[in-house]
Amino acid sequence: MTAGDSGFQLCSIDFDNDGMREYSYRWDDWGPQGWFMHLVPGNFNSAIALKGTTTNAFGGRFVKSFSSNETIGNTETWGSSQPEPFIGESTTDSNFLGLGDKYIGVRFIKNGVNYYGWILVNFSQTGNARSLTVKSYAYNSTANQSILAGQGSNLSVNETKAAENFKIYPNPVKKSFTIEHTIKSGDIKYEIYNTLGQIVKTDVLHSKEKQIHVSELDKGVYYIKLYDKAGTLGQQKFIKD
């Protein structure tokens, strides 16, 4: 999203695909008084990992930035504020601005228990224009268990859905794997992500079965997602040997 005029409920995030927004973003531009980029909890059950208890002159607190593989769990300072916590603002702390890819730690309640997750963002500036890119997000589907920033993906919902739509084999894979799907909505796009949420390969499936070559990928864990015009159809994990 490009930070221009003020905007509310930007880029809503629903971690568990239950139709309820856990988080969104808000951009305020007050002209000479400053600009403010907020992370907004969707309800009282959604908390944010904060940079201690520091506030700016308006009483807002600051979102903590995590690097890859840092632990996100119950030892963080969790909460929110009014105004909502800042990813960056111009009066006190630009925070994420110019840091490159950084993770936000989140905690939300589902069925009465806590789940920890992360959101990968990049907050950049070119000239006077600021842009926040939300790259990916995930949560640990085991209740009350911490997660490493960049670890895993939201498999608790999407892998179940994917099992109904497509399969991949062999897995683990060395040079290539075959994908078969039963989707009837025409051409299907796929994207392969690494554990940092970066897209490493993408193409279109023109048939119900296709061999996908991945010999150029480093060894490790990857995720393949399928999309049609309506959105995500499912996701599966595979291991590259």
Coordinates of C-alpha atoms in Angstrom, one line a residue:
M1 CA 0.0 0.0 0.0
T2 CA 1.2 3.5 -0.8
A3 CA 0.9 5.9 2.1
G4 CA -0.8 8.9 0.6
D5 CA -4.1 10.3 2.0
S6 CA -5.4 9.0 5.3
G7 CA -7.0 5.6 5.1
F8 CA -8.6 3.0 7.5
Q9 CA -8.8 -0.8 7.6
L10 CA -6.1 -1.2 4.9
C11 CA -4.9 -4.7 4.0
S12 CA -7.1 -6.6 6.5
I13 CA -5.5 -9.9 7.8
D14 CA -7.5 -12.9 8.7
F15 CA -5.0 -15.5 10.0
D16 CA -7.4 -18.5 10.4
N17 CA -9.8 -17.7 7.5
D18 CA -12.8 -17.6 9.8
G19 CA -14.1 -14.4 8.3
M20 CA -13.0 -12.2 11.2
R21 CA -10.3 -9.6 10.8
E22 CA -7.5 -10.0 13.3
Y23 CA -5.4 -7.0 12.1
S24 CA -5.5 -4.2 9.6
Y25 CA -3.5 -1.0 8.9
R26 CA -4.3 2.7 9.3
W27 CA -2.5 5.6 7.7
D28 CA -2.8 9.1 9.0
D29 CA -1.4 12.1 7.1
W30 CA -1.8 15.3 9.1
G31 CA 0.3 17.5 6.8
P32 CA 2.8 19.7 8.7
Q33 CA 1.9 17.9 12.0
G34 CA 3.2 14.6 10.7
W35 CA 2.4 11.2 9.3
F36 CA 1.5 8.0 11.2
M37 CA 1.3 4.3 10.1
H38 CA -0.6 2.2 12.6
L39 CA -1.2 -1.6 13.1
V40 CA -4.8 -1.9 14.2
P41 CA -6.1 -4.9 16.2
G42 CA -9.4 -6.2 14.8
N43 CA -10.8 -6.7 18.3
F44 CA -9.9 -7.0 22.0
N45 CA -8.6 -10.5 21.4
S46 CA -5.8 -9.4 19.1
A47 CA -2.5 -8.1 20.7
I48 CA 0.7 -6.8 19.2
A49 CA 4.3 -7.3 20.4
L50 CA 5.4 -3.8 21.5
K51 CA 8.7 -1.9 22.1
G52 CA 8.3 -1.8 25.8
T53 CA 6.0 0.8 27.3
T54 CA 7.3 3.9 25.4
T55 CA 4.7 6.2 24.0
N56 CA 4.8 9.3 21.8
A57 CA 3.2 12.6 22.7
F58 CA -0.2 11.3 21.6
G59 CA -0.1 8.3 23.9
G60 CA 0.5 5.7 21.1
R61 CA 3.0 2.9 21.6
F62 CA 5.4 1.4 19.1
V63 CA 5.4 -2.0 17.3
K64 CA 8.5 -4.1 17.9
S65 CA 10.4 -5.2 14.9
F66 CA 11.8 -8.8 14.7
S67 CA 14.5 -10.3 12.5
S68 CA 14.2 -13.7 10.9
N69 CA 14.3 -16.6 13.4
E70 CA 13.7 -14.5 16.5
T71 CA 11.3 -16.1 18.9
I72 CA 7.8 -14.6 19.2
G73 CA 6.1 -15.9 22.4
N74 CA 4.8 -15.1 25.8
T75 CA 7.9 -13.2 27.0
E76 CA 7.1 -10.2 24.8
T77 CA 5.4 -7.0 25.9
W78 CA 1.9 -7.6 24.5
G79 CA -0.9 -5.1 24.1
S80 CA -2.2 -2.2 22.1
S81 CA -2.8 1.5 22.7
Q82 CA -5.0 4.4 21.7
P83 CA -4.0 5.6 19.2
E84 CA -3.1 2.2 17.8
P85 CA 0.6 1.1 17.9
F86 CA 2.9 2.7 15.3
I87 CA 4.8 0.9 12.6
G88 CA 6.3 4.3 12.1
E89 CA 5.5 8.0 12.6
S90 CA 7.3 11.2 11.9
T91 CA 7.2 13.0 15.3
T92 CA 9.1 10.6 17.5
D93 CA 10.2 7.3 16.0
S94 CA 10.1 6.3 12.3
N95 CA 10.5 2.7 13.6
F96 CA 10.2 0.2 10.7
L97 CA 10.9 2.9 8.0
G98 CA 14.0 2.0 6.0
L99 CA 14.8 -1.2 7.9
G100 CA 14.0 -3.5 5.0
D101 CA 12.1 -6.7 5.6
K102 CA 11.0 -7.0 9.2
Y103 CA 8.5 -9.1 11.2
I104 CA 5.7 -8.0 13.5
G105 CA 4.8 -10.3 16.3
V106 CA 1.1 -10.9 16.9
R107 CA -1.0 -12.9 19.4
F108 CA -4.7 -13.6 19.0
I109 CA -7.3 -15.6 20.8
K110 CA -9.2 -18.4 19.1
N111 CA -11.6 -20.6 21.1
G112 CA -10.4 -19.1 24.3
V113 CA -6.6 -19.9 23.8
N114 CA -3.7 -17.9 22.5
Y115 CA -2.0 -18.3 19.1
Y116 CA 1.3 -16.6 18.2
G117 CA 2.1 -15.4 14.7
W118 CA 4.1 -13.0 12.5
I119 CA 3.5 -10.5 9.7
L120 CA 6.4 -9.7 7.3
V121 CA 6.4 -6.1 6.1
N122 CA 8.7 -3.6 4.4
F123 CA 8.2 0.1 5.1
S124 CA 10.1 2.2 2.6
Q125 CA 10.4 5.7 1.4
T126 CA 11.3 7.1 -2.1
G127 CA 11.5 10.9 -2.1
N128 CA 8.4 12.1 -0.1
A129 CA 6.4 8.9 -0.9
R130 CA 6.2 6.1 1.7
S131 CA 5.0 2.6 1.0
L132 CA 4.2 -0.3 3.3
T133 CA 4.3 -3.8 1.7
V134 CA 2.7 -6.6 3.5
K135 CA 4.6 -9.6 2.2
S136 CA 3.3 -12.6 4.1
Y137 CA 2.0 -13.8 7.4
A138 CA 1.7 -17.1 9.4
Y139 CA 0.8 -18.4 12.8
N140 CA 1.6 -21.5 14.9
S141 CA -1.5 -23.7 14.8
T142 CA -0.6 -25.2 18.1
A143 CA -2.2 -23.2 20.9
N144 CA 0.1 -21.3 23.4
Q145 CA 3.3 -22.3 21.5
S146 CA 5.8 -19.7 20.3
I147 CA 6.8 -19.3 16.7
L148 CA 10.1 -18.1 15.1
A149 CA 9.8 -15.0 12.9
G150 CA 9.6 -16.4 9.3
Q151 CA 8.9 -19.9 10.4
G152 CA 6.3 -22.1 8.7
S153 CA 3.1 -20.9 7.3
N154 CA -0.6 -20.9 8.0
L155 CA -1.1 -24.6 7.3
S156 CA -3.8 -25.3 9.8
V157 CA -6.5 -24.2 7.4
N158 CA -4.9 -24.2 4.0
E159 CA -3.3 -27.7 3.9
T160 CA -6.7 -29.2 4.8
K161 CA -8.3 -27.3 2.0
A162 CA -5.5 -28.2 -0.4
A163 CA -5.8 -31.9 0.2
E164 CA -9.2 -31.7 -1.4
N165 CA -8.0 -29.8 -4.4
F166 CA -4.5 -31.0 -5.3
K167 CA -1.6 -33.3 -4.5
I168 CA 2.1 -33.2 -5.2
Y169 CA 4.6 -36.1 -5.4
P170 CA 7.3 -37.1 -4.7
N171 CA 7.8 -35.3 -1.5
P172 CA 10.6 -34.7 -0.5
V173 CA 11.8 -33.7 -4.0
K174 CA 15.2 -33.6 -5.6
K175 CA 14.8 -32.2 -9.1
S176 CA 11.1 -32.0 -9.9
F177 CA 7.7 -33.0 -8.6
T178 CA 4.3 -33.6 -10.2
I179 CA 1.2 -31.6 -9.3
E180 CA -2.3 -33.0 -9.9
H181 CA -5.5 -31.0 -9.2
T182 CA -9.2 -31.4 -9.6
I183 CA -10.1 -27.7 -9.9
K184 CA -12.6 -26.8 -12.6
S185 CA -12.1 -23.0 -12.8
G186 CA -9.8 -22.8 -15.8
D187 CA -6.1 -21.8 -15.7
I188 CA -4.7 -22.0 -12.2
K189 CA -1.7 -19.9 -11.0
Y190 CA 0.8 -21.4 -8.6
E191 CA 3.4 -19.7 -6.4
I192 CA 6.2 -21.3 -4.4
Y193 CA 7.4 -19.6 -1.3
N194 CA 10.4 -20.1 1.0
T195 CA 10.1 -19.9 4.8
L196 CA 10.8 -16.1 4.7
G197 CA 7.6 -15.6 2.7
Q198 CA 9.5 -14.8 -0.5
I199 CA 8.2 -16.0 -3.9
V200 CA 10.9 -18.1 -5.5
K201 CA 8.9 -19.5 -8.5
T202 CA 5.6 -18.9 -10.1
D203 CA 3.7 -20.0 -13.3
V204 CA 0.3 -21.1 -14.6
L205 CA -1.1 -24.6 -14.7
H206 CA -2.9 -25.1 -18.1
S207 CA -3.7 -28.7 -17.4
K208 CA -4.8 -31.0 -14.6
E209 CA -1.3 -32.4 -14.2
K210 CA 2.1 -30.7 -14.5
Q211 CA 5.7 -31.5 -13.7
I212 CA 7.4 -28.6 -11.9
H213 CA 11.2 -28.4 -11.9
V214 CA 12.8 -27.1 -8.7
S215 CA 16.4 -28.2 -9.1
E216 CA 17.6 -24.6 -8.8
L217 CA 16.1 -24.2 -5.3
D218 CA 18.3 -24.6 -2.2
K219 CA 17.6 -27.4 0.2
G220 CA 14.9 -26.6 2.7
V221 CA 11.2 -26.3 3.3
Y222 CA 8.9 -24.6 0.8
Y223 CA 5.2 -23.9 0.3
I224 CA 3.2 -24.1 -2.9
K225 CA 0.0 -22.1 -3.2
L226 CA -2.7 -22.4 -5.9
Y227 CA -4.9 -19.5 -7.0
D228 CA -7.7 -18.8 -9.3
K229 CA -9.4 -15.5 -10.0
A230 CA -11.4 -15.8 -6.8
G231 CA -8.4 -16.2 -4.6
T232 CA -6.4 -18.9 -2.8
L233 CA -7.4 -22.5 -3.4
G234 CA -5.0 -24.2 -1.1
Q235 CA -1.4 -24.6 0.0
Q236 CA 0.9 -27.5 0.7
K237 CA 4.4 -27.9 2.1
F238 CA 7.2 -29.7 0.5
I239 CA 10.9 -30.4 1.2
K240 CA 13.6 -29.8 -1.3
D241 CA 16.5 -32.3 -0.8

